[in-house]
């Protein structure tokens, strides 16, 4: 999906301090040149296949299908190097950073998956790397913090606000404002100012292309494609393969958290209204006077009050259905997949699966593709804690 | 043109009113009133801290707007400084309508010059003060000059509020010269002015300055603020 002068319908734009505008222009120009350059694209795809493990399989999940009465397919992004779809984008942007001659990259991270994928790309391409991470997330995703540090990245704790993803992005933007000359901000989702939403979606398009290829080989497209939505990158990745197929229902699943009251969730498209936040005009969880509302999700990668502008556009256009599932629904879907299929999914991806499992009536007899955006090793601490609460 | 930035209604409406009057009495030409937003991406710890403290006390943008209205009799030019979403949430035309006649313009750190056009198209009729920075290119000047504002806000640092400008670097001096050579508007230097000596250099190189962090730091102590204001003039 290409933006029109930085906008998707009314959403998008570049709402950042003026000092970043030349950097955004430089980035857009470099990205267009990079994407149009055959040898750069070959290098990108070579790293995706030989280093990151693409293509990932689509797995027909027989046990759950038999139990639930619909045909469940999983796009196995959890099998990628570093454990999530995030690595598509970090390899792409790290190559681009080198293409631009930048020596240092910074990133924000919530669950730590984007941080690990960024630190990995930094190690691979010899770039200096700092990752901003809310101190609450540092505590709940410790294995990923340790991995980033092993990989040579500096994990910088952010103690502002709720000390989660939103605060990490603000801190990264402040760093970029200060160090814009030698630093590339390797943003981890389809949010932020143009050209980030378009560019990040571009690097993730491979997921949708592969998934579509699998089904065309089989002779029929899926009836439903379901993805979890935090900032929106894994969802854009897989949806792009099916946007022009009106017969394919696209479902984006947000974090319904512990309640749908303000502060209890991160269901931005379901409950939010248009607002300007961290670089873009899009849907936003905000109060009447425009203050950003606190968010909660059991999953550190989903608790973000903003959302990529493409999703606002796709919602208004009616092309994608956005909905939410609760923490508890996601947790039980997590256990379902572990026990029935022997796959430990990320809590983020468990949200997409939960929606499918809990809508078996509507889905009866249909082919349902769920994007399994990442694996759940990082979440074992949270799972243990949750089991403790239940016991 | 000498200006001071204060966080609106901080630490409370009364103390703010006294600080406001003190700035006018000290002979400053304009005041920038900060309307709080809880994701202030251009602000360092001091101003962000004051904003969060105000919000936690229940201050809303409407309170600050009422405060500005109640101070309209004090003879000093007034600007509002706030973030895009505050105006968007209030209603873009509604905000500018309510503040017309009270404000010379608004300073919106997350509305770069290119996006200001969009606010105007959506019915924002107050002048939006354009920004120049250390990264501004000569080719950007046409867009700055399009603005109805009669001042340009020059951000004198690569960084956020609370950083310090370095007037000894040729880069800063040359950039201000380039901007002045390409505009008829007054060039006001903000972000990074701390001392009387910074202030004098800003007046020599540009057409004035605005001090934020150092003033906000003293908003809880009006006497200290007054002494500080005297040290600038
Ligand atoms: C496995 C996984 N899925 C999904 C997300 C949510 O991000 P997005 O909506 O950008 O895909 C994350 C973020 O950390 C993640 O780690």
XYZ file of C-alpha atoms and ligand atoms in Angstrom:
640
model
C 0.000 0.000 0.000
C 1.578 3.221 -1.093
C 0.864 6.446 0.757
C -0.380 9.491 -1.112
C 1.943 12.335 -0.098
C 2.388 10.563 3.214
C -1.303 9.910 3.840
C -3.704 6.982 3.605
C -6.982 8.800 3.148
C -6.957 11.252 6.031
C -4.510 9.219 8.137
C -0.751 9.409 8.349
C 1.387 12.496 7.850
C 4.556 13.669 9.535
C 3.743 15.102 12.953
C 7.241 15.400 14.350
C 9.553 18.277 15.282
C 10.767 20.276 12.291
C 14.370 19.238 12.889
C 13.509 15.681 11.786
C 11.997 16.686 8.461
C 15.229 16.615 6.426
C 15.983 13.194 7.949
C 12.538 11.929 6.939
C 13.045 13.295 3.432
C 16.459 11.648 3.234
C 14.962 8.399 4.511
C 12.135 8.448 1.994
C 14.467 9.143 -0.872
C 16.898 6.419 0.222
C 14.090 3.940 0.770
C 12.665 4.538 -2.711
C 16.108 4.121 -4.263
C 16.777 1.005 -2.166
C 13.435 -0.594 -3.032
C 13.953 0.140 -6.728
C 17.508 -1.179 -6.749
C 17.631 -4.812 -7.888
C 20.864 -5.701 -6.179
C 19.720 -4.202 -2.860
C 16.467 -6.142 -3.061
C 18.360 -9.333 -3.909
C 20.583 -8.803 -0.901
C 17.525 -8.203 1.310
C 15.818 -11.373 0.136
C 19.032 -13.368 0.362
C 19.355 -12.413 4.045
C 15.691 -13.211 4.626
C 16.120 -16.710 3.206
C 19.675 -17.693 4.126
C 19.898 -15.915 7.453
C 16.391 -15.438 8.832
C 14.834 -18.656 7.525
C 12.291 -17.541 4.926
C 10.019 -18.717 3.495
C 8.196 -19.803 6.619
C 5.765 -22.684 6.284
C 1.999 -22.585 6.427
C 0.927 -25.379 8.747
C -2.503 -26.963 8.513
C -3.310 -27.377 12.168
C -5.096 -30.745 12.097
C -5.792 -31.307 15.762
C -7.381 -27.932 16.394
C -9.255 -28.083 13.082
C -10.793 -31.410 14.097
C -11.755 -30.042 17.495
C -13.138 -26.683 16.316
C -14.947 -27.450 13.092
C -13.003 -25.141 10.775
C -9.760 -25.574 8.877
C -7.059 -23.725 10.784
C -3.844 -22.757 9.013
C -0.922 -21.115 10.786
C 1.608 -18.889 9.052
C 4.674 -19.869 11.011
C 6.506 -16.569 11.532
C 7.413 -17.952 14.947
C 10.022 -20.111 13.202
C 12.002 -17.124 11.968
C 15.406 -16.299 13.391
C 14.923 -14.259 16.602
C 11.423 -15.670 16.997
C 9.073 -13.196 15.328
C 8.151 -11.434 12.104
C 10.052 -8.359 13.334
C 13.298 -9.537 11.725
C 11.954 -8.875 8.186
C 11.838 -5.197 8.976
C 15.059 -4.968 10.960
C 17.108 -6.609 8.218
C 15.472 -4.322 5.667
C 16.031 -1.141 7.647
C 19.532 -2.072 8.801
C 20.538 -2.617 5.175
C 18.932 0.705 4.375
C 20.796 2.407 7.238
C 24.051 1.150 5.763
C 22.912 2.246 2.304
C 22.466 5.741 3.829
C 25.863 5.623 5.536
C 24.470 5.744 9.098
C 26.698 4.295 11.805
C 24.252 3.998 14.674
C 20.740 2.666 14.984
C 18.237 3.177 17.767
C 14.986 1.359 18.352
C 12.112 1.095 20.770
C 10.787 -2.191 21.983
C 7.806 -3.434 23.958
C 7.944 -7.220 24.094
C 11.620 -7.072 23.276
C 11.126 -8.925 19.976
C 11.810 -5.864 17.889
C 14.709 -4.989 20.182
C 16.262 -8.424 19.774
C 15.704 -8.339 16.011
C 17.309 -4.885 15.857
C 20.260 -5.896 18.029
C 20.686 -8.937 15.793
C 20.753 -6.851 12.626
C 23.171 -4.426 14.302
C 25.541 -7.267 15.152
C 25.234 -8.663 11.647
C 25.906 -5.377 9.876
C 28.327 -3.806 12.350
C 26.156 -0.951 13.544
C 26.115 0.648 16.984
C 22.782 0.020 18.645
C 20.735 1.386 21.520
C 17.288 0.037 22.347
C 14.807 2.045 24.418
C 12.567 -0.093 26.583
C 10.103 0.813 29.315
C 11.277 -0.418 32.707
C 8.017 -2.330 33.213
C 8.655 -4.198 29.967
C 12.277 -4.812 30.951
C 10.993 -6.611 33.999
C 8.380 -8.685 32.212
C 10.482 -9.626 29.177
C 13.860 -10.240 30.839
C 15.033 -13.057 28.519
C 14.908 -10.640 25.600
C 16.806 -7.968 27.546
C 19.593 -10.452 28.179
C 19.672 -11.430 24.510
C 19.957 -7.820 23.379
C 22.831 -7.232 25.756
C 24.598 -10.380 24.594
C 24.235 -9.139 21.051
C 26.076 -5.972 21.992
C 23.156 -3.548 22.153
C 22.698 -1.081 24.961
C 19.262 -1.481 26.531
C 18.219 1.918 27.812
C 15.480 1.790 30.507
C 12.698 4.356 30.151
C 11.065 5.454 33.404
C 8.553 7.943 32.001
C 4.791 7.484 31.928
C 3.600 3.895 32.224
C 7.154 2.759 31.387
C 5.985 0.707 28.406
C 6.057 0.884 24.600
C 4.646 4.402 24.116
C 7.239 5.839 26.475
C 10.013 3.937 24.716
C 8.972 5.449 21.359
C 8.959 8.958 22.840
C 12.438 8.400 24.246
C 13.676 7.084 20.895
C 12.220 10.120 19.090
C 14.042 12.406 21.531
C 17.291 10.556 20.868
C 16.742 10.868 17.115
C 16.108 14.609 17.395
C 19.442 14.913 19.180
C 21.559 12.551 17.054
C 19.863 12.812 13.693
C 23.094 13.196 11.718
C 24.663 9.791 12.296
C 21.661 7.838 13.591
C 18.866 5.932 11.919
C 15.717 5.339 13.947
C 14.767 1.747 13.225
C 11.078 1.962 14.100
C 9.535 -1.425 14.749
C 6.007 -1.150 13.489
C 3.876 0.551 10.831
C 3.317 3.607 13.050
C 5.222 6.898 13.272
C 5.713 9.577 10.620
C 5.776 8.916 6.886
C 7.665 7.071 5.369
C 7.827 4.587 8.272
C 4.342 3.081 7.908
C 4.767 2.496 4.192
C 8.358 1.313 4.485
C 7.801 -1.097 7.382
C 4.776 -2.561 5.589
C 6.926 -2.976 2.483
C 9.565 -4.987 4.343
C 6.843 -7.209 5.823
C 4.932 -7.763 2.580
C 6.868 -10.992 2.081
C 4.668 -12.690 4.709
C 1.486 -12.062 2.738
C 3.135 -12.941 -0.557
C 4.277 -16.309 0.768
C 0.923 -17.049 2.398
C -0.995 -16.220 -0.751
C 1.398 -18.378 -2.751
C 0.705 -21.354 -0.491
C -3.058 -21.095 -0.988
C -2.949 -20.457 -4.727
C -0.846 -23.606 -5.071
C -3.548 -25.462 -3.128
C -6.175 -24.021 -5.470
C -8.228 -21.916 -3.061
C -7.613 -18.796 -1.021
C -8.461 -18.768 2.690
C -11.883 -17.441 3.711
C -10.424 -15.581 6.675
C -7.022 -14.108 7.454
C -6.564 -13.205 11.117
C -3.704 -11.274 12.719
C -3.071 -9.591 16.048
C -2.701 -5.826 15.996
C -0.371 -3.855 18.250
C 1.190 -1.156 16.096
C 0.034 -3.184 13.120
C 3.130 -4.546 11.372
C 2.519 -8.298 11.309
C -1.094 -7.639 10.318
C -0.051 -5.353 7.442
C 2.491 -7.976 6.414
C -0.057 -10.717 5.953
C -3.071 -8.571 4.923
C -1.152 -7.122 1.974
C -1.249 -10.541 0.331
C -5.073 -10.479 0.280
C -6.235 -6.839 0.153
C -7.384 -7.183 -3.437
C -9.279 -10.421 -2.842
C -12.755 -9.321 -1.744
C -13.687 -12.930 -0.916
C -11.080 -13.012 1.861
C -12.321 -11.583 5.154
C -9.508 -9.841 7.015
C -9.686 -9.672 10.806
C -7.397 -7.588 13.039
C -7.445 -8.576 16.695
C -6.493 -6.030 19.330
C -5.743 -6.407 23.013
C -8.994 -6.301 24.969
C -6.930 -6.580 28.152
C -8.789 -6.949 31.417
C -11.715 -4.683 30.564
C -13.030 -2.468 27.794
C -13.106 0.539 30.153
C -10.416 3.218 29.606
C -7.088 2.016 30.957
C -8.049 -1.657 30.851
C -7.078 -2.454 27.273
C -5.179 -1.435 24.151
C -8.003 -1.803 21.621
C -7.196 1.346 19.675
C -9.235 0.749 16.524
C -12.123 -0.796 18.390
C -12.452 1.908 21.043
C -10.343 4.879 19.934
C -10.974 8.024 17.899
C -8.776 9.858 15.369
C -5.907 11.757 16.963
C -2.328 12.904 16.367
C 0.249 10.863 18.214
C 3.932 10.018 17.807
C 4.207 11.202 14.255
C 0.898 10.330 12.648
C -2.790 11.090 12.551
C -4.559 7.798 13.158
C -6.854 6.196 15.673
C -5.795 6.837 19.250
C -6.959 5.911 22.720
C -7.475 9.358 24.206
C -9.758 11.213 26.566
C -12.061 14.104 25.654
C -9.328 16.697 25.924
C -6.842 14.783 23.787
C -4.643 13.249 26.479
C -3.398 9.781 25.623
C -5.096 7.189 27.796
C -3.198 4.536 29.757
C -3.239 1.097 28.209
C -2.991 -2.441 29.470
C -2.429 -5.842 27.935
C -0.979 -9.065 29.238
C 1.097 -8.918 26.069
C 3.880 -6.334 26.061
C 3.882 -6.130 22.266
C 0.257 -5.080 22.026
C -0.132 -2.464 24.728
C 0.183 0.634 22.618
C -2.428 3.437 22.484
C -1.714 4.281 18.830
C -1.949 2.334 15.581
C -0.458 2.524 12.111
C -2.357 4.851 9.758
C -3.013 2.164 7.129
C -5.187 0.382 9.644
C -7.264 3.495 10.302
C -7.791 3.742 6.582
C -8.656 0.052 6.176
C -11.087 0.267 9.078
C -12.949 3.268 7.666
C -12.966 1.664 4.221
C -14.548 -1.427 5.750
C -11.888 -3.683 4.232
C -10.663 -5.065 7.559
C -12.756 -6.000 10.559
C -11.140 -4.932 13.817
C -12.084 -6.521 17.085
C -10.500 -7.474 20.382
C -10.064 -10.397 22.727
C -9.330 -10.277 26.451
C -6.160 -11.259 28.304
C -7.899 -14.419 29.490
C -9.052 -15.416 25.999
C -5.497 -14.967 24.706
C -4.063 -16.988 27.575
C -6.401 -19.908 27.027
C -5.684 -19.881 23.281
C -1.992 -19.957 24.175
C -2.468 -23.150 26.216
C -4.710 -24.659 23.550
C -2.016 -24.361 20.899
C 0.704 -25.625 23.206
C -1.219 -28.730 24.230
C -2.959 -29.599 20.978
C -0.217 -28.797 18.487
C 3.021 -28.593 20.450
C 3.625 -24.981 19.446
C 4.394 -22.296 22.036
C 3.092 -19.033 20.542
C 3.828 -15.461 21.564
C 1.092 -13.918 23.707
C 0.635 -11.322 20.950
C -0.092 -13.991 18.327
C -2.285 -15.840 20.839
C -4.758 -12.962 20.490
C -5.300 -13.749 16.797
C -5.690 -17.434 17.533
C -8.102 -16.707 20.397
C -10.421 -14.792 18.103
C -10.583 -17.767 15.727
C -11.114 -20.313 18.505
C -13.823 -18.205 20.126
C -15.701 -17.613 16.864
C -15.868 -21.218 15.745
C -19.589 -20.818 15.038
C -19.068 -18.151 12.394
C -16.033 -19.968 11.017
C -17.624 -23.439 10.702
C -16.282 -25.228 7.639
C -14.145 -22.245 6.558
C -10.439 -22.006 5.791
C -8.931 -19.723 8.409
C -5.359 -18.491 8.215
C -3.933 -17.136 11.462
C -0.655 -15.259 11.416
C 1.456 -16.807 14.128
C 3.647 -13.731 14.360
C 6.049 -15.016 16.990
C 6.987 -17.661 19.497
C 6.382 -17.608 23.212
C 9.719 -18.368 24.872
C 9.869 -14.759 26.022
C 6.475 -15.103 27.710
C 7.193 -18.056 29.959
C 7.641 -15.775 32.988
C 4.231 -14.193 32.435
C 2.634 -17.614 31.911
C 4.150 -18.882 35.140
C 2.920 -15.832 36.980
C -0.573 -16.235 35.516
C -0.632 -19.910 36.514
C 0.352 -18.812 40.023
C -2.558 -16.359 40.110
C -4.981 -19.059 38.993
C -3.722 -21.664 41.477
C 11.765 40.478 21.121
C 12.272 38.801 24.455
C 9.991 36.039 25.604
C 9.388 33.593 28.402
C 7.682 30.211 28.293
C 5.619 29.128 31.275
C 3.595 25.953 31.765
C -0.049 27.059 32.070
C -1.775 26.729 35.472
C 1.484 25.481 36.975
C 2.020 24.907 39.841
C -1.517 26.278 40.354
C -3.646 28.960 38.709
C -2.807 31.689 41.268
C 0.936 31.220 41.261
C 0.858 31.041 37.477
C -1.034 34.328 37.310
C 1.593 35.990 39.504
C 4.450 34.619 37.385
C 2.650 35.804 34.287
C 2.338 39.332 35.662
C 5.979 39.290 36.758
C 7.110 38.509 33.216
C 5.068 41.399 31.849
C 6.363 43.787 34.534
C 9.973 42.771 33.943
C 9.676 44.173 30.430
C 9.438 41.078 28.302
C 7.677 41.391 24.959
C 5.840 38.086 24.880
C 4.795 35.079 26.878
C 4.321 31.548 25.650
C 1.802 29.600 27.654
C 2.191 25.839 27.604
C -1.042 23.854 27.333
C -0.222 20.408 28.672
C -0.201 17.220 26.576
C 0.865 13.954 28.158
C 3.230 12.793 25.420
C 5.422 15.882 25.017
C 8.000 14.526 22.571
C 9.903 17.804 22.253
C 10.298 18.423 25.968
C 13.105 17.492 28.325
C 12.651 16.352 31.931
C 11.981 19.773 33.498
C 9.138 20.882 31.240
C 7.763 17.354 30.770
C 7.821 16.958 34.557
C 5.856 20.176 35.074
C 3.342 19.110 32.422
C 2.798 15.705 34.000
C 2.490 17.259 37.449
C -0.185 19.665 36.187
C -2.125 16.912 34.472
C -1.980 14.757 37.575
C -3.526 17.665 39.493
C -6.430 17.655 37.057
C -5.454 20.608 34.858
C -7.028 20.327 31.416
C -6.429 22.326 28.244
C -9.720 24.163 28.908
C -8.442 25.339 32.287
C -5.365 26.811 30.658
C -7.456 28.456 27.948
C -9.660 30.017 30.641
C -6.515 31.143 32.410
C -5.284 32.821 29.218
C -8.673 34.508 28.774
C -8.576 35.828 32.323
C -5.139 37.357 31.712
C -6.063 39.170 28.522
C -5.876 42.555 30.271
C -2.175 42.151 31.049
C -0.347 44.074 28.328
C 2.025 41.547 26.800
C 1.854 39.534 23.586
C 0.706 36.004 24.154
C 1.370 32.779 22.318
C 0.216 29.302 23.180
C 2.570 26.347 22.956
C 0.920 22.962 22.750
C 0.941 19.707 20.832
C -1.094 18.925 17.755
C -3.465 16.490 19.397
C -4.683 19.004 21.970
C -5.903 21.276 19.181
C -7.162 18.351 17.104
C -9.186 16.993 20.024
C -10.635 20.420 20.879
C -11.581 20.994 17.268
C -9.172 22.726 14.901
C -11.486 25.626 13.895
C -13.025 25.826 17.386
C -9.655 26.244 19.092
C -8.541 29.031 16.804
C -11.902 30.769 17.048
C -11.850 30.750 20.822
C -8.274 32.063 20.987
C -8.542 34.708 18.253
C -7.810 38.153 19.643
C -6.099 36.627 22.652
C -3.097 35.028 20.993
C -0.611 36.293 18.415
C -0.142 32.725 17.303
C 0.531 29.176 18.377
C 3.720 27.176 18.583
C 3.146 23.476 17.999
C 6.365 21.462 18.243
C 4.938 18.394 16.518
C 3.559 20.357 13.587
C 6.470 20.871 11.205
C 6.043 23.584 8.589
C 4.832 21.116 5.987
C 1.955 19.954 8.195
C 0.897 23.477 9.210
C -0.731 23.757 5.808
C -3.016 20.895 6.726
C -4.198 22.626 9.886
C -4.947 25.748 7.869
C -6.947 23.715 5.348
C -8.962 22.338 8.239
C -9.923 25.807 9.383
C -7.179 26.882 11.773
C -7.099 30.663 11.382
C -4.552 31.718 14.019
C -0.974 32.102 12.800
C 1.078 28.931 13.286
C 4.630 29.969 14.080
C 7.006 28.314 11.598
C 10.168 26.589 12.779
C 13.716 26.883 11.598
C 16.388 24.490 12.854
C 20.029 23.629 12.413
C 18.826 21.331 9.623
C 16.835 23.962 7.714
C 17.781 24.175 4.055
C 17.603 27.307 1.941
C 14.949 25.518 -0.117
C 12.744 25.330 2.997
C 12.594 29.097 3.415
C 9.755 29.659 0.939
C 7.480 27.527 3.089
C 8.455 29.409 6.229
C 7.776 32.719 4.567
C 4.278 31.584 3.560
C 3.197 31.614 7.201
C 1.003 34.434 8.540
C 3.158 34.563 11.654
C 5.504 37.519 11.904
C 8.040 35.533 13.869
C 10.078 32.439 13.077
C 10.953 30.139 15.944
C 14.551 29.048 15.585
C 15.336 25.876 17.510
C 18.933 26.489 18.511
C 19.850 22.923 19.445
C 19.690 19.411 18.101
C 17.665 18.166 20.979
C 14.753 18.773 23.252
C 13.884 21.567 25.645
C 16.453 21.826 28.394
C 19.466 21.320 26.104
C 21.980 24.148 25.786
C 22.753 26.197 22.675
C 26.376 26.728 21.826
C 26.857 30.149 20.304
C 30.525 29.499 19.712
C 29.832 27.019 16.919
C 30.053 28.463 13.425
C 27.214 26.129 12.399
C 24.712 27.915 14.640
C 25.894 31.388 13.695
C 25.879 30.643 9.973
C 22.468 29.022 10.105
C 20.884 32.012 11.813
C 22.536 34.281 9.247
C 21.177 32.171 6.376
C 17.684 32.322 7.812
C 17.800 36.062 8.429
C 19.078 36.617 4.909
C 16.060 34.771 3.547
C 13.167 36.233 5.484
C 11.573 39.486 6.630
C 10.196 37.849 9.736
C 11.728 38.242 13.172
C 13.914 35.279 14.102
C 13.398 34.259 17.721
C 15.836 31.770 19.197
C 14.356 29.188 21.525
C 15.475 25.879 23.057
C 18.819 26.215 24.769
C 18.842 29.813 26.064
C 19.788 29.711 29.734
C 21.885 32.649 30.861
C 21.955 36.414 30.390
C 24.930 35.914 28.146
C 23.007 33.431 25.952
C 20.173 35.954 25.815
C 22.439 38.777 24.692
C 24.013 36.612 22.018
C 20.586 35.570 20.773
C 19.616 39.243 20.448
C 22.834 40.063 18.638
C 22.557 37.183 16.166
C 18.806 37.003 15.786
C 15.903 39.226 16.748
C 15.300 37.841 20.211
C 14.864 34.749 22.268
C 12.537 32.743 24.432
C 13.564 30.999 27.638
C 11.668 27.893 28.735
C 13.293 25.341 31.009
C 15.116 27.862 33.222
C 11.876 29.765 33.810
C 9.732 26.671 34.368
C 12.272 25.471 36.931
C 11.415 28.563 38.964
C 7.651 28.608 38.491
C 7.125 27.279 41.990
C 9.172 30.120 43.473
C 7.932 33.451 42.095
C 10.694 35.406 43.897
C 13.402 33.258 42.331
C 11.683 33.656 38.989
C 11.691 37.455 39.327
C 15.379 37.493 40.175
C 16.089 35.261 37.212
C 14.068 37.461 34.860
C 16.093 40.479 35.980
C 19.312 38.606 35.198
C 18.187 38.174 31.593
C 17.211 41.734 30.799
C 5.299 -11.729 18.112
C 4.726 -10.385 17.996
N 3.556 -10.222 17.356
C 2.979 -9.017 17.247
C 3.537 -7.893 17.803
C 2.787 -6.616 17.705
O 3.317 -5.706 16.813
P 2.663 -5.458 15.382
O 1.228 -5.138 15.589
O 3.447 -4.309 14.842
O 2.835 -6.680 14.590
C 4.774 -8.002 18.471
C 5.405 -6.805 19.056
O 6.307 -6.850 19.827
C 5.366 -9.286 18.569
O 6.521 -9.449 19.221
